[in-house]
Tab-separated table of C-alpha atoms in Angstrom:
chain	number	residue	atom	x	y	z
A	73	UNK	CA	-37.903	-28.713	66.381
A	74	UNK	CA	-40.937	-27.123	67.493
A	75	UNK	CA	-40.271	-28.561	70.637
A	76	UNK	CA	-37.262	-26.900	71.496
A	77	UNK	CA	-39.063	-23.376	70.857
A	78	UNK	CA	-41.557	-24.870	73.414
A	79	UNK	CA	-38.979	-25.366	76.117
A	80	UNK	CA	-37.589	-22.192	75.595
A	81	UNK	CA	-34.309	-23.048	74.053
A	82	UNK	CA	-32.297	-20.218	72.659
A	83	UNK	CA	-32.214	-20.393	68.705
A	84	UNK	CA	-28.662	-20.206	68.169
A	85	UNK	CA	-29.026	-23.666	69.712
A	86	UNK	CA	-31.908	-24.849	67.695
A	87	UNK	CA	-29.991	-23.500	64.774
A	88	UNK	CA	-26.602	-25.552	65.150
A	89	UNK	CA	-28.888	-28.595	66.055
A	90	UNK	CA	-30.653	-28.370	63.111
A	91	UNK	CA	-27.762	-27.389	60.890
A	92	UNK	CA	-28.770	-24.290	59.464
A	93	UNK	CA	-25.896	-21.794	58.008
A	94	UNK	CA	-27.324	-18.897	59.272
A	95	UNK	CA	-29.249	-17.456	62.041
A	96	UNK	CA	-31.913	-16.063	59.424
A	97	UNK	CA	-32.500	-19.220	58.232
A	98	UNK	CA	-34.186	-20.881	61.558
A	99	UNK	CA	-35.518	-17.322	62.685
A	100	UNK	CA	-37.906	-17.205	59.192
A	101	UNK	CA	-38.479	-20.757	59.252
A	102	UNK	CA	-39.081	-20.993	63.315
A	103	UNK	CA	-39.937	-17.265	64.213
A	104	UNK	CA	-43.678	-17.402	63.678
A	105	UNK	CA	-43.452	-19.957	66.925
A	106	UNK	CA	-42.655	-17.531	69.259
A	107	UNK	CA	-45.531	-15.069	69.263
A	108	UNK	CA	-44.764	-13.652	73.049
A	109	UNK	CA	-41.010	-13.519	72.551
A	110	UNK	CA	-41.852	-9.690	72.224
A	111	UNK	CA	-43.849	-10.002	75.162
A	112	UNK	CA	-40.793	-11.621	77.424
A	113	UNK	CA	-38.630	-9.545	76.104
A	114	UNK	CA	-40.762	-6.358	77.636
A	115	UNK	CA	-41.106	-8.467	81.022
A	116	UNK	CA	-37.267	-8.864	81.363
A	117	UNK	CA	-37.011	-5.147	80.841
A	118	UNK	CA	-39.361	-4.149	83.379
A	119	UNK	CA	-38.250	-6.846	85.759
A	120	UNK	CA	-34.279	-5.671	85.150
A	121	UNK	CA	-35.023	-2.052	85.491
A	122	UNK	CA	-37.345	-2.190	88.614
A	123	UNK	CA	-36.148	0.204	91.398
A	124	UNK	CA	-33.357	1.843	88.960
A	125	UNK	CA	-36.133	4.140	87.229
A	126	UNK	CA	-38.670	6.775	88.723
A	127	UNK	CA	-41.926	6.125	89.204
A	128	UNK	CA	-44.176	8.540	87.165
A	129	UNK	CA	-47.684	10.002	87.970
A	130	UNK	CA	-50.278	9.664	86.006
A	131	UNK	CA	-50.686	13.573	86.378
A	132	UNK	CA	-46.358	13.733	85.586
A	133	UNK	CA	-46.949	11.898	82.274
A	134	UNK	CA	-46.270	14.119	79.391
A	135	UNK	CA	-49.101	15.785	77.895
A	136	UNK	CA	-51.003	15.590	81.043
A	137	UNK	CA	-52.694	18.145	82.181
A	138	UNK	CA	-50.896	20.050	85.757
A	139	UNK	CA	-52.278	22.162	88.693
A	140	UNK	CA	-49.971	25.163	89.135
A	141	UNK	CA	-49.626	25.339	92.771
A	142	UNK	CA	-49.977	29.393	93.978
A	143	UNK	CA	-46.962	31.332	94.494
């Protein structure tokens, strides 16, 4: 079934193809297969949320140092 984690098949399909009971089944057995899920998971994010949150400074960032402008 590696295959299927190849094409990028979602695993509730791979796990009613296959025939597993349960979800946790094919995620243990499968999981280790999909080492950048995280990865595309953090993509979709940033790709879904471009334009709807502020851009931030490296000099805004928390903990970074600021110039007080004179009053």
């Amino acid at each position: 079934m590696w295959w299927l984690i190849a094409a990028g098949r979602p695993l509730p399909y791979i796990q009613s193809r296959i025939g597993h009971e349960k979800i946790t089944k094919t995620v243990d057995t499968y999981g280790h297969l999909l080492p950048d899920a995280q990865k595309g998971d953090a993509d979709a994010v940033t790709a879904a949320m471009a334009g709807v949150l502020p851009t931030v400074e490296p000099s805004d960032a928390i903990g970074a140092p600021r110039q007080l402008s004179p009053a």
